[in-house]
Amino acid sequence: MSQQKNIEAIYPLAPMQQGMLFHAIAAPGTGDYINQLNMTLPGLQVDCFKRAWQLAVERHPILRTLFVWEGRPQPLQVVRKTVAPKWTELDLREQTPTEQEAQLAALLLRERRQDFILAEAPLMRLTLVRRAEESYEFIWTYHHLITDGWSLANLFKEIFTLYECARTGAPLRLSTPRPFGDYIAWLQKQDRKSAEAFWRDYLKGFATPTPLVVSSLPTLDGETAAPLHAEQSVLFPPALLAELRTVARAHELTLNTLFMGAWGLLLSRYSGETDVVFGTVVSGRPPTLAGVEEMVGVFINTLPLRIQVDEEAALSAWLKALQRQQVDRERYGYAALMDIQKWSELPAGTRLFENVAVFENYPIAVAPGGQAERVQVSAVDQTSLPLELLILLEEKSTFKLGYDPQRFTAAAIARLAAHYQTLLQSMARDLGQRLRDVQMVTAAEQHELLVEWNATTTAYPREQTIHGLFEQQAALPQVLAAAES
């Protein structure tokens, strides 16, 4: 079939896709928005697994989609009728475990740094690495233009269902999913003028992006290139997470509101600004679109969240106002970030924010054959922003800080993570306190400030006042003169 005839549909991009495509074109070779999922699969039947992927590609148009933009008034996505997944297979069984790990690490990095040709489908690469007789490493590298996190969960649940049907011969009982094009059609019907009016009013008076006052550039060896992306993960103490859930229920707040409020407060403390803006990611799935929860595509959208910090405000009331604000804002969450930036008072070409906070609470994958406990999954998700907070509420709840190591030191990011956790701990203990009393300084820093830095060689006379000591020092010449006479 010729490429001209191999076209099923053509339509515009979703808001998030517009931003991703812009950055992909502007900054090739950075690894931005090239995502990767890596899982160890025991006892895999390769032919059945490949068959499952082929069926998934046939079922979901977004997996057969490419993008065109040159010489056009607006970029478009083009759906092919047929596409074959790109497979690579490696056999490392004769290598030692150490050699295998080194090969895999190099392969993962190489795949993430290899750009996709966006005008060719599919925008994904699938790799199977055989490590032992009954163990495979599966690597799925894909461009964020074709799927978001919730879609990822839907897709893998479906793929493992297809795999089991292929493996056992059981009949397939999956309903036909709605195509991503139906969501694009829904977007085209939304009221752009109302969205513009809302976002202009929402950002009125905000004219300077919130600075990321975190760290200076690290000192690098002239021959050493910094990695493009780095991450630090922090495990939420179970007791803290339980406290946050309890206080959220008691005050009719969502966990998302607590996490976003703490992040906004941290940015305010770091920057010294009382009016801060950062990016947040919303699901973007309209409840009025039937079947949207099972669709696969890019529904998420990045929206600015504006937080104004009044240190005298009661924490509970401040968080409730923030929650209402988020609900109002998401009514116009279909607007593209590029448009929202144009509607703001910032100079043209200026980013609204340099960091984004993402709250995720969906499963990554469902294992084949009921072997979830034997499947290990890891994922890499790199954006174009220099700092990203990713909150993952899975079995082992964590928050990750993804950052640009050419801009921030690892020590500065670790300190920022400790301050964020301390803010959450302080909020969980007392939502009745004022914002000024929410603690950010860690216990270790308090000890350093109050004890270590005051451990002078001469004992400080704690029973005396500062002004009294000054008076003694001023009178010392007279005392000495009297003693000499």
CSV table of C-alpha atoms in Angstrom, one decimal:
chain,number,residue,atom,x,y,z
A,1,MET,CA,0.0,0.0,0.0
A,2,SER,CA,1.4,3.4,-1.0
A,3,GLN,CA,1.9,6.0,1.7
A,4,GLN,CA,-0.8,8.3,0.1
A,5,LYS,CA,-3.3,5.5,0.4
A,6,ASN,CA,-2.2,4.3,3.8
A,7,ILE,CA,-4.0,7.2,5.6
A,8,GLU,CA,-6.9,6.6,7.9
A,9,ALA,CA,-7.4,10.1,9.3
A,10,ILE,CA,-6.0,13.6,9.6
A,11,TYR,CA,-6.7,16.0,12.4
A,12,PRO,CA,-5.2,18.8,14.6
A,13,LEU,CA,-3.1,18.3,17.7
A,14,ALA,CA,-4.3,18.3,21.3
A,15,PRO,CA,-3.1,21.2,23.5
A,16,MET,CA,-0.3,19.1,25.2
A,17,GLN,CA,0.8,17.7,21.8
A,18,GLN,CA,1.3,21.2,20.5
A,19,GLY,CA,3.7,22.1,23.2
A,20,MET,CA,5.6,18.8,22.9
A,21,LEU,CA,5.9,19.1,19.2
A,22,PHE,CA,7.2,22.6,19.5
A,23,HIS,CA,9.9,21.6,22.0
A,24,ALA,CA,10.8,18.4,20.0
A,25,ILE,CA,11.4,20.5,16.9
A,26,ALA,CA,13.3,23.3,18.7
A,27,ALA,CA,15.6,21.0,20.8
A,28,PRO,CA,16.5,17.8,19.1
A,29,GLY,CA,18.9,15.4,20.7
A,30,THR,CA,18.0,16.4,24.3
A,31,GLY,CA,15.9,13.4,25.1
A,32,ASP,CA,13.0,15.6,26.1
A,33,TYR,CA,9.6,13.8,25.8
A,34,ILE,CA,11.3,10.6,24.7
A,35,ASN,CA,9.9,8.3,27.4
A,36,GLN,CA,10.9,4.8,28.3
A,37,LEU,CA,9.4,1.9,30.2
A,38,ASN,CA,11.5,-1.1,31.2
A,39,MET,CA,10.2,-4.3,32.7
A,40,THR,CA,11.5,-7.8,33.5
A,41,LEU,CA,9.2,-10.5,32.2
A,42,PRO,CA,9.6,-14.1,33.4
A,43,GLY,CA,8.6,-17.0,31.3
A,44,LEU,CA,7.6,-14.9,28.3
A,45,GLN,CA,6.3,-16.4,25.1
A,46,VAL,CA,7.8,-14.0,22.5
A,47,ASP,CA,5.5,-14.8,19.6
A,48,CYS,CA,2.4,-14.2,21.7
A,49,PHE,CA,3.8,-11.0,23.1
A,50,LYS,CA,4.6,-9.7,19.6
A,51,ARG,CA,1.1,-10.7,18.5
A,52,ALA,CA,-0.4,-8.7,21.4
A,53,TRP,CA,1.5,-5.6,20.4
A,54,GLN,CA,0.4,-5.9,16.8
A,55,LEU,CA,-3.2,-6.2,17.8
A,56,ALA,CA,-2.9,-3.2,20.1
A,57,VAL,CA,-1.5,-1.1,17.3
A,58,GLU,CA,-4.4,-2.2,15.1
A,59,ARG,CA,-6.9,-1.3,17.8
A,60,HIS,CA,-5.5,2.2,18.7
A,61,PRO,CA,-5.1,4.8,16.0
A,62,ILE,CA,-2.7,6.9,18.1
A,63,LEU,CA,-0.1,4.1,17.9
A,64,ARG,CA,-0.2,4.5,14.1
A,65,THR,CA,0.1,8.3,14.2
A,66,LEU,CA,2.8,10.6,12.7
A,67,PHE,CA,3.1,14.4,12.7
A,68,VAL,CA,3.5,16.9,9.9
A,69,TRP,CA,4.0,20.7,10.2
A,70,GLU,CA,6.3,22.1,7.5
A,71,GLY,CA,4.5,24.4,5.0
A,72,ARG,CA,1.2,24.2,6.9
A,73,PRO,CA,-0.7,26.9,8.8
A,74,GLN,CA,-1.0,24.5,11.8
A,75,PRO,CA,0.6,21.1,12.6
A,76,LEU,CA,-1.4,18.0,11.9
A,77,GLN,CA,-1.4,14.4,13.1
A,78,VAL,CA,-1.8,11.7,10.4
A,79,VAL,CA,-3.1,8.2,11.2
A,80,ARG,CA,-1.8,5.3,9.1
A,81,LYS,CA,-4.2,2.5,8.3
A,82,THR,CA,-1.5,-0.1,8.9
A,83,VAL,CA,1.8,0.1,10.8
A,84,ALA,CA,4.2,-2.6,11.9
A,85,PRO,CA,5.9,-2.2,15.3
A,86,LYS,CA,9.7,-1.9,15.2
A,87,TRP,CA,11.3,-4.8,17.1
A,88,THR,CA,14.9,-5.3,18.2
A,89,GLU,CA,16.0,-8.6,19.9
A,90,LEU,CA,19.2,-9.2,21.8
A,91,ASP,CA,20.5,-12.4,23.5
A,92,LEU,CA,22.8,-11.8,26.5
A,93,ARG,CA,22.6,-15.2,28.0
A,94,GLU,CA,26.3,-15.9,27.5
A,95,GLN,CA,27.3,-12.8,29.4
A,96,THR,CA,27.9,-12.4,33.1
A,97,PRO,CA,25.3,-10.5,35.2
A,98,THR,CA,27.7,-7.6,35.5
A,99,GLU,CA,28.2,-7.5,31.8
A,100,GLN,CA,24.5,-7.7,31.2
A,101,GLU,CA,23.8,-4.8,33.5
A,102,ALA,CA,26.4,-2.7,31.7
A,103,GLN,CA,24.9,-3.6,28.3
A,104,LEU,CA,21.4,-2.8,29.5
A,105,ALA,CA,22.4,0.6,31.0
A,106,ALA,CA,24.1,1.6,27.8
A,107,LEU,CA,21.1,0.4,25.7
A,108,LEU,CA,18.6,2.3,27.8
A,109,LEU,CA,20.6,5.5,27.5
A,110,ARG,CA,21.2,5.1,23.8
A,111,GLU,CA,17.5,4.5,23.2
A,112,ARG,CA,16.5,7.6,25.2
A,113,ARG,CA,18.9,9.8,23.3
A,114,GLN,CA,17.9,8.6,19.8
A,115,ASP,CA,15.4,11.0,18.3
A,116,PHE,CA,12.3,9.8,16.5
A,117,ILE,CA,11.5,10.9,13.0
A,118,LEU,CA,8.2,12.5,13.9
A,119,ALA,CA,6.9,12.3,10.3
A,120,GLU,CA,7.2,8.5,10.4
A,121,ALA,CA,5.0,6.0,12.3
A,122,PRO,CA,5.1,4.3,14.7
A,123,LEU,CA,6.7,6.7,17.2
A,124,MET,CA,7.9,3.9,19.4
A,125,ARG,CA,10.6,1.2,19.5
A,126,LEU,CA,10.3,-2.2,21.2
A,127,THR,CA,13.3,-4.2,22.4
A,128,LEU,CA,13.5,-7.6,23.9
A,129,VAL,CA,16.7,-8.6,25.7
A,130,ARG,CA,17.0,-12.3,26.7
A,131,ARG,CA,19.0,-12.5,30.0
A,132,ALA,CA,18.3,-16.2,30.9
A,133,GLU,CA,16.3,-19.1,29.6
A,134,GLU,CA,13.1,-17.9,31.4
A,135,SER,CA,13.8,-14.2,31.7
A,136,TYR,CA,13.4,-11.3,29.3
A,137,GLU,CA,13.9,-7.6,29.7
A,138,PHE,CA,11.4,-5.6,27.7
A,139,ILE,CA,12.1,-2.0,26.8
A,140,TRP,CA,9.5,0.3,25.3
A,141,THR,CA,10.8,3.6,24.1
A,142,TYR,CA,8.2,6.0,22.8
A,143,HIS,CA,7.5,9.7,22.2
A,144,HIS,CA,5.2,11.4,24.6
A,145,LEU,CA,3.3,12.7,21.6
A,146,ILE,CA,1.4,9.4,21.4
A,147,THR,CA,0.4,8.6,25.0
A,148,ASP,CA,0.1,9.9,28.5
A,149,GLY,CA,0.3,8.1,31.9
A,150,TRP,CA,-3.3,7.0,32.3
A,151,SER,CA,-3.3,5.8,28.7
A,152,LEU,CA,-0.1,3.8,29.5
A,153,ALA,CA,-2.0,1.9,32.2
A,154,ASN,CA,-4.9,1.3,29.9
A,155,LEU,CA,-2.6,0.1,27.1
A,156,PHE,CA,-0.6,-2.4,29.2
A,157,LYS,CA,-3.7,-3.8,30.8
A,158,GLU,CA,-5.0,-4.5,27.3
A,159,ILE,CA,-1.7,-5.8,25.9
A,160,PHE,CA,-1.4,-8.4,28.7
A,161,THR,CA,-5.1,-9.4,28.1
A,162,LEU,CA,-4.3,-9.8,24.4
A,163,TYR,CA,-1.1,-11.8,25.3
A,164,GLU,CA,-3.1,-14.2,27.5
A,165,CYS,CA,-5.6,-14.8,24.7
A,166,ALA,CA,-2.8,-15.5,22.2
A,167,ARG,CA,-1.0,-17.8,24.7
A,168,THR,CA,-4.1,-19.8,25.8
A,169,GLY,CA,-6.3,-19.6,22.7
A,170,ALA,CA,-9.1,-18.0,24.8
A,171,PRO,CA,-11.6,-15.9,22.8
A,172,LEU,CA,-11.0,-12.1,22.9
A,173,ARG,CA,-13.7,-10.2,24.7
A,174,LEU,CA,-12.4,-6.6,24.5
A,175,SER,CA,-14.8,-3.9,23.3
A,176,THR,CA,-13.6,-1.6,20.5
A,177,PRO,CA,-12.0,1.5,22.0
A,178,ARG,CA,-13.0,5.0,20.9
A,179,PRO,CA,-10.3,6.5,18.7
A,180,PHE,CA,-8.3,9.5,19.9
A,181,GLY,CA,-9.8,11.5,17.0
A,182,ASP,CA,-13.1,11.6,18.9
A,183,TYR,CA,-11.3,13.6,21.7
A,184,ILE,CA,-9.9,16.0,19.1
A,185,ALA,CA,-13.4,16.5,17.7
A,186,TRP,CA,-14.6,17.3,21.2
A,187,LEU,CA,-11.8,19.8,21.6
A,188,GLN,CA,-12.8,21.6,18.5
A,189,LYS,CA,-16.2,22.3,19.9
A,190,GLN,CA,-15.0,24.1,23.1
A,191,ASP,CA,-15.5,27.8,23.7
A,192,ARG,CA,-12.1,29.5,23.0
A,193,LYS,CA,-13.3,33.0,23.9
A,194,SER,CA,-14.5,31.9,27.3
A,195,ALA,CA,-11.2,30.2,28.0
A,196,GLU,CA,-9.3,33.4,26.9
A,197,ALA,CA,-11.4,35.6,29.2
A,198,PHE,CA,-10.8,33.2,32.2
A,199,TRP,CA,-7.0,32.9,31.8
A,200,ARG,CA,-6.5,36.6,31.2
A,201,ASP,CA,-8.3,37.3,34.5
A,202,TYR,CA,-6.6,34.5,36.3
A,203,LEU,CA,-3.1,35.7,35.4
A,204,LYS,CA,-3.9,39.5,35.7
A,205,GLY,CA,-1.1,41.3,37.5
A,206,PHE,CA,1.4,38.4,37.2
A,207,ALA,CA,4.2,39.8,35.0
A,208,THR,CA,7.4,38.1,36.2
A,209,PRO,CA,8.1,34.3,36.2
A,210,THR,CA,8.8,32.8,39.6
A,211,PRO,CA,12.6,32.4,39.9
A,212,LEU,CA,14.1,29.0,40.7
A,213,VAL,CA,16.5,30.1,43.5
A,214,VAL,CA,18.0,26.7,44.2
A,215,SER,CA,21.6,26.5,43.3
A,216,SER,CA,24.4,27.8,41.0
A,217,LEU,CA,25.8,25.8,38.2
A,218,PRO,CA,27.9,22.8,39.3
A,219,THR,CA,31.6,23.0,38.5
A,220,LEU,CA,32.3,20.5,35.7
A,221,ASP,CA,35.5,19.0,34.4
A,222,GLY,CA,36.2,20.4,31.0
A,223,GLU,CA,36.2,16.9,29.4
A,224,THR,CA,33.1,15.7,31.4
A,225,ALA,CA,29.7,16.3,29.8
A,226,ALA,CA,26.8,16.5,32.3
A,227,PRO,CA,23.9,14.1,31.7
A,228,LEU,CA,20.8,15.5,30.1
A,229,HIS,CA,18.5,14.6,33.0
A,230,ALA,CA,18.9,13.4,36.5
A,231,GLU,CA,16.4,12.2,39.2
A,232,GLN,CA,16.3,11.9,43.0
A,233,SER,CA,13.6,9.8,44.6
A,234,VAL,CA,12.4,10.1,48.2
A,235,LEU,CA,10.2,7.5,49.8
A,236,PHE,CA,7.2,8.9,51.7
A,237,PRO,CA,7.4,7.6,55.3
A,238,PRO,CA,4.2,5.5,55.7
A,239,ALA,CA,3.3,7.4,58.9
A,240,LEU,CA,3.5,10.7,57.1
A,241,LEU,CA,1.3,9.6,54.2
A,242,ALA,CA,-1.2,8.2,56.7
A,243,GLU,CA,-1.3,11.5,58.6
A,244,LEU,CA,-1.8,13.4,55.3
A,245,ARG,CA,-4.7,11.2,54.3
A,246,THR,CA,-6.3,11.6,57.7
A,247,VAL,CA,-6.0,15.4,57.8
A,248,ALA,CA,-7.2,15.6,54.2
A,249,ARG,CA,-10.3,13.7,55.0
A,250,ALA,CA,-10.9,15.6,58.2
A,251,HIS,CA,-10.8,19.0,56.3
A,252,GLU,CA,-12.5,17.8,53.1
A,253,LEU,CA,-9.3,18.3,51.1
A,254,THR,CA,-7.7,16.2,48.4
A,255,LEU,CA,-4.1,14.9,48.8
A,256,ASN,CA,-3.4,16.8,45.6
A,257,THR,CA,-4.3,20.1,47.2
A,258,LEU,CA,-1.9,19.3,50.1
A,259,PHE,CA,1.0,18.4,47.8
A,260,MET,CA,0.4,21.4,45.5
A,261,GLY,CA,0.0,23.8,48.5
A,262,ALA,CA,3.3,22.6,50.0
A,263,TRP,CA,5.1,23.0,46.7
A,264,GLY,CA,3.7,26.6,46.2
A,265,LEU,CA,4.8,27.5,49.8
A,266,LEU,CA,8.3,26.1,49.1
A,267,LEU,CA,8.7,28.1,45.9
A,268,SER,CA,7.5,31.2,47.8
A,269,ARG,CA,10.1,30.6,50.6
A,270,TYR,CA,12.9,29.9,48.1
A,271,SER,CA,12.1,32.9,45.8
A,272,GLY,CA,11.0,35.4,48.4
A,273,GLU,CA,7.9,36.0,46.3
A,274,THR,CA,4.3,36.0,47.7
A,275,ASP,CA,2.8,35.5,44.2
A,276,VAL,CA,4.1,32.4,42.5
A,277,VAL,CA,3.1,30.4,39.5
A,278,PHE,CA,4.2,26.8,38.5
A,279,GLY,CA,2.9,24.2,36.1
A,280,THR,CA,0.6,21.4,37.0
A,281,VAL,CA,-0.7,18.5,34.9
A,282,VAL,CA,-4.4,17.8,34.7
A,283,SER,CA,-6.0,14.6,33.3
A,284,GLY,CA,-7.8,16.4,30.5
A,285,ARG,CA,-10.4,13.6,30.1
A,286,PRO,CA,-13.8,15.2,29.8
A,287,PRO,CA,-16.5,13.3,31.7
A,288,THR,CA,-19.0,14.2,29.1
A,289,LEU,CA,-17.2,12.1,26.4
A,290,ALA,CA,-18.5,8.5,26.8
A,291,GLY,CA,-15.7,5.9,27.0
A,292,VAL,CA,-13.0,8.5,27.5
A,293,GLU,CA,-11.5,6.6,30.5
A,294,GLU,CA,-10.5,3.7,28.3
A,295,MET,CA,-9.1,5.7,25.4
A,296,VAL,CA,-5.4,5.8,24.5
A,297,GLY,CA,-3.8,9.1,23.6
A,298,VAL,CA,-2.5,12.4,25.0
A,299,PHE,CA,-5.3,13.9,27.1
A,300,ILE,CA,-3.3,15.5,29.8
A,301,ASN,CA,-2.6,19.2,29.7
A,302,THR,CA,-0.2,21.4,31.6
A,303,LEU,CA,-1.8,24.4,33.2
A,304,PRO,CA,-0.4,27.3,35.3
A,305,LEU,CA,-1.3,27.2,39.0
A,306,ARG,CA,-1.1,30.6,40.7
A,307,ILE,CA,-0.6,30.6,44.5
A,308,GLN,CA,-0.7,33.8,46.5
A,309,VAL,CA,0.9,33.4,49.9
A,310,ASP,CA,-0.4,35.5,52.8
A,311,GLU,CA,1.8,34.6,55.8
A,312,GLU,CA,-1.0,35.6,58.2
A,313,ALA,CA,-3.6,33.3,56.6
A,314,ALA,CA,-4.9,30.2,58.3
A,315,LEU,CA,-3.5,27.2,56.6
A,316,SER,CA,-6.7,25.2,56.4
A,317,ALA,CA,-8.7,28.2,54.9
A,318,TRP,CA,-5.8,28.9,52.5
A,319,LEU,CA,-5.8,25.3,51.3
A,320,LYS,CA,-9.6,25.2,50.8
A,321,ALA,CA,-9.4,28.3,48.7
A,322,LEU,CA,-6.6,26.7,46.6
A,323,GLN,CA,-8.8,23.6,46.1
A,324,ARG,CA,-11.7,25.7,44.8
A,325,GLN,CA,-9.3,27.6,42.5
A,326,GLN,CA,-8.1,24.4,41.0
A,327,VAL,CA,-11.7,23.2,40.3
A,328,ASP,CA,-12.5,26.5,38.6
A,329,ARG,CA,-9.3,26.4,36.6
A,330,GLU,CA,-9.9,22.9,35.2
A,331,ARG,CA,-13.2,24.0,33.6
A,332,TYR,CA,-11.0,25.8,31.0
A,333,GLY,CA,-8.2,23.1,31.0
A,334,TYR,CA,-8.7,22.5,27.3
A,335,ALA,CA,-6.8,25.6,26.4
A,336,ALA,CA,-3.2,25.1,25.1
A,337,LEU,CA,-0.4,26.4,27.3
A,338,MET,CA,1.0,28.3,24.3
A,339,ASP,CA,-2.2,30.3,24.1
A,340,ILE,CA,-2.4,30.8,27.9
A,341,GLN,CA,1.1,32.3,27.8
A,342,LYS,CA,0.0,34.7,25.0
A,343,TRP,CA,-3.0,35.8,27.1
A,344,SER,CA,-0.8,36.5,30.1
A,345,GLU,CA,1.0,39.8,30.9
A,346,LEU,CA,4.5,38.3,30.5
A,347,PRO,CA,6.7,39.5,27.6
A,348,ALA,CA,6.3,37.5,24.4
A,349,GLY,CA,8.5,34.4,24.4
A,350,THR,CA,8.8,34.3,28.2
A,351,ARG,CA,7.9,31.0,29.9
A,352,LEU,CA,5.1,31.3,32.5
A,353,PHE,CA,7.1,28.9,34.8
A,354,GLU,CA,10.2,26.8,34.9
A,355,ASN,CA,9.0,23.9,37.0
A,356,VAL,CA,6.0,21.6,37.0
A,357,ALA,CA,4.4,19.5,39.8
A,358,VAL,CA,2.6,16.2,38.8
A,359,PHE,CA,0.4,14.2,41.0
A,360,GLU,CA,0.0,10.6,39.7
A,361,ASN,CA,-2.1,7.8,41.3
A,362,TYR,CA,-2.6,5.3,38.5
A,363,PRO,CA,-1.0,1.8,38.1
A,364,ILE,CA,1.8,1.5,35.5
A,365,ALA,CA,1.1,-2.0,34.3
A,366,VAL,CA,-0.7,-5.3,35.0
A,367,ALA,CA,1.5,-8.4,34.7
A,368,PRO,CA,0.7,-11.3,32.3
A,369,GLY,CA,-0.6,-14.5,33.7
A,370,GLY,CA,-1.3,-13.2,37.2
A,371,GLN,CA,2.4,-12.8,37.9
A,372,ALA,CA,2.4,-9.2,39.1
A,373,GLU,CA,4.7,-9.9,42.0
A,374,ARG,CA,7.4,-11.2,39.6
A,375,VAL,CA,7.3,-8.3,37.2
A,376,GLN,CA,9.7,-5.4,37.9
A,377,VAL,CA,8.9,-2.1,36.2
A,378,SER,CA,10.8,1.1,35.9
A,379,ALA,CA,10.1,4.2,33.9
A,380,VAL,CA,11.8,7.4,32.7
A,381,ASP,CA,9.8,10.5,31.8
A,382,GLN,CA,11.8,13.6,30.8
A,383,THR,CA,10.3,17.0,30.1
A,384,SER,CA,11.8,20.2,28.7
A,385,LEU,CA,11.6,22.0,32.0
A,386,PRO,CA,14.6,22.3,34.3
A,387,LEU,CA,12.7,21.0,37.4
A,388,GLU,CA,9.9,18.6,37.9
A,389,LEU,CA,8.2,17.3,41.0
A,390,LEU,CA,6.5,13.9,40.4
A,391,ILE,CA,4.4,12.4,43.2
A,392,LEU,CA,3.7,8.7,42.8
A,393,LEU,CA,1.2,7.1,45.1
A,394,GLU,CA,1.7,3.5,44.3
A,395,GLU,CA,2.4,0.6,46.6
A,396,LYS,CA,5.7,2.3,47.6
A,397,SER,CA,4.7,5.9,47.6
A,398,THR,CA,7.5,8.3,46.5
A,399,PHE,CA,8.1,11.7,45.2
A,400,LYS,CA,10.7,12.3,42.5
A,401,LEU,CA,12.6,15.4,41.6
A,402,GLY,CA,13.7,15.4,38.0
A,403,TYR,CA,16.1,18.1,37.2
A,404,ASP,CA,18.7,19.5,34.7
A,405,PRO,CA,22.1,18.6,36.2
A,406,GLN,CA,23.7,21.3,34.1
A,407,ARG,CA,21.7,23.8,36.2
A,408,PHE,CA,21.3,22.3,39.7
A,409,THR,CA,23.6,20.4,41.9
A,410,ALA,CA,22.6,17.1,43.4
A,411,ALA,CA,23.2,18.5,46.9
A,412,ALA,CA,20.8,21.4,46.3
A,413,ILE,CA,18.1,19.1,45.0
A,414,ALA,CA,18.5,16.9,48.0
A,415,ARG,CA,18.1,19.9,50.3
A,416,LEU,CA,15.0,21.0,48.4
A,417,ALA,CA,13.5,17.5,48.8
A,418,ALA,CA,14.1,17.6,52.5
A,419,HIS,CA,12.5,21.0,52.8
A,420,TYR,CA,9.5,19.8,50.8
A,421,GLN,CA,9.0,16.8,53.1
A,422,THR,CA,9.4,19.0,56.2
A,423,LEU,CA,6.7,21.3,54.9
A,424,LEU,CA,4.3,18.4,54.4
A,425,GLN,CA,5.1,17.1,57.9
A,426,SER,CA,4.4,20.5,59.5
A,427,MET,CA,1.1,20.8,57.5
A,428,ALA,CA,0.0,17.3,58.6
A,429,ARG,CA,0.6,18.1,62.3
A,430,ASP,CA,-1.6,21.2,62.4
A,431,LEU,CA,-3.8,22.6,59.6
A,432,GLY,CA,-5.0,25.3,62.1
A,433,GLN,CA,-1.6,27.1,62.1
A,434,ARG,CA,-0.9,30.2,60.1
A,435,LEU,CA,1.3,30.0,57.0
A,436,ARG,CA,4.1,31.8,58.7
A,437,ASP,CA,4.3,29.0,61.3
A,438,VAL,CA,4.5,26.1,58.7
A,439,GLN,CA,8.0,24.7,59.3
A,440,MET,CA,10.4,24.2,56.4
A,441,VAL,CA,13.8,24.0,58.2
A,442,THR,CA,14.7,20.4,58.8
A,443,ALA,CA,15.7,19.0,62.3
A,444,ALA,CA,19.3,18.6,61.1
A,445,GLU,CA,19.4,22.3,60.0
A,446,GLN,CA,17.8,23.4,63.3
A,447,HIS,CA,20.5,21.6,65.2
A,448,GLU,CA,23.2,23.1,63.0
A,449,LEU,CA,21.8,26.7,63.4
A,450,LEU,CA,21.1,26.5,67.2
A,451,VAL,CA,23.8,24.2,68.5
A,452,GLU,CA,26.7,23.7,66.1
A,453,TRP,CA,27.1,27.2,65.0
A,454,ASN,CA,26.9,28.5,68.6
A,455,ALA,CA,29.5,26.0,69.9
A,456,THR,CA,32.2,28.7,70.3
A,457,THR,CA,35.5,28.2,72.1
A,458,THR,CA,34.5,30.7,74.7
A,459,ALA,CA,31.3,29.9,76.6
A,460,TYR,CA,28.6,32.5,75.9
A,461,PRO,CA,27.3,34.1,79.1
A,462,ARG,CA,23.6,33.1,78.6
A,463,GLU,CA,22.5,34.9,81.7
A,464,GLN,CA,23.4,38.3,80.2
A,465,THR,CA,21.8,40.4,77.4
A,466,ILE,CA,23.4,41.6,74.2
A,467,HIS,CA,23.1,45.3,75.2
A,468,GLY,CA,24.5,44.5,78.6
A,469,LEU,CA,27.6,43.0,77.1
A,470,PHE,CA,28.1,46.0,74.9
A,471,GLU,CA,27.9,48.3,77.9
A,472,GLN,CA,30.6,46.1,79.7
A,473,GLN,CA,32.8,46.3,76.6
A,474,ALA,CA,32.4,50.1,76.4
A,475,ALA,CA,33.3,50.6,80.1
A,476,LEU,CA,36.3,48.3,79.9
A,477,PRO,CA,38.9,51.1,79.1
A,478,GLN,CA,37.8,53.0,82.2
A,479,VAL,CA,38.0,49.8,84.4
A,480,LEU,CA,41.6,49.2,83.1
A,481,ALA,CA,42.6,52.8,83.7
A,482,ALA,CA,41.4,52.7,87.2
A,483,ALA,CA,43.2,49.4,87.9
A,484,GLU,CA,46.5,50.9,86.6
A,485,SER,CA,46.2,53.9,88.8
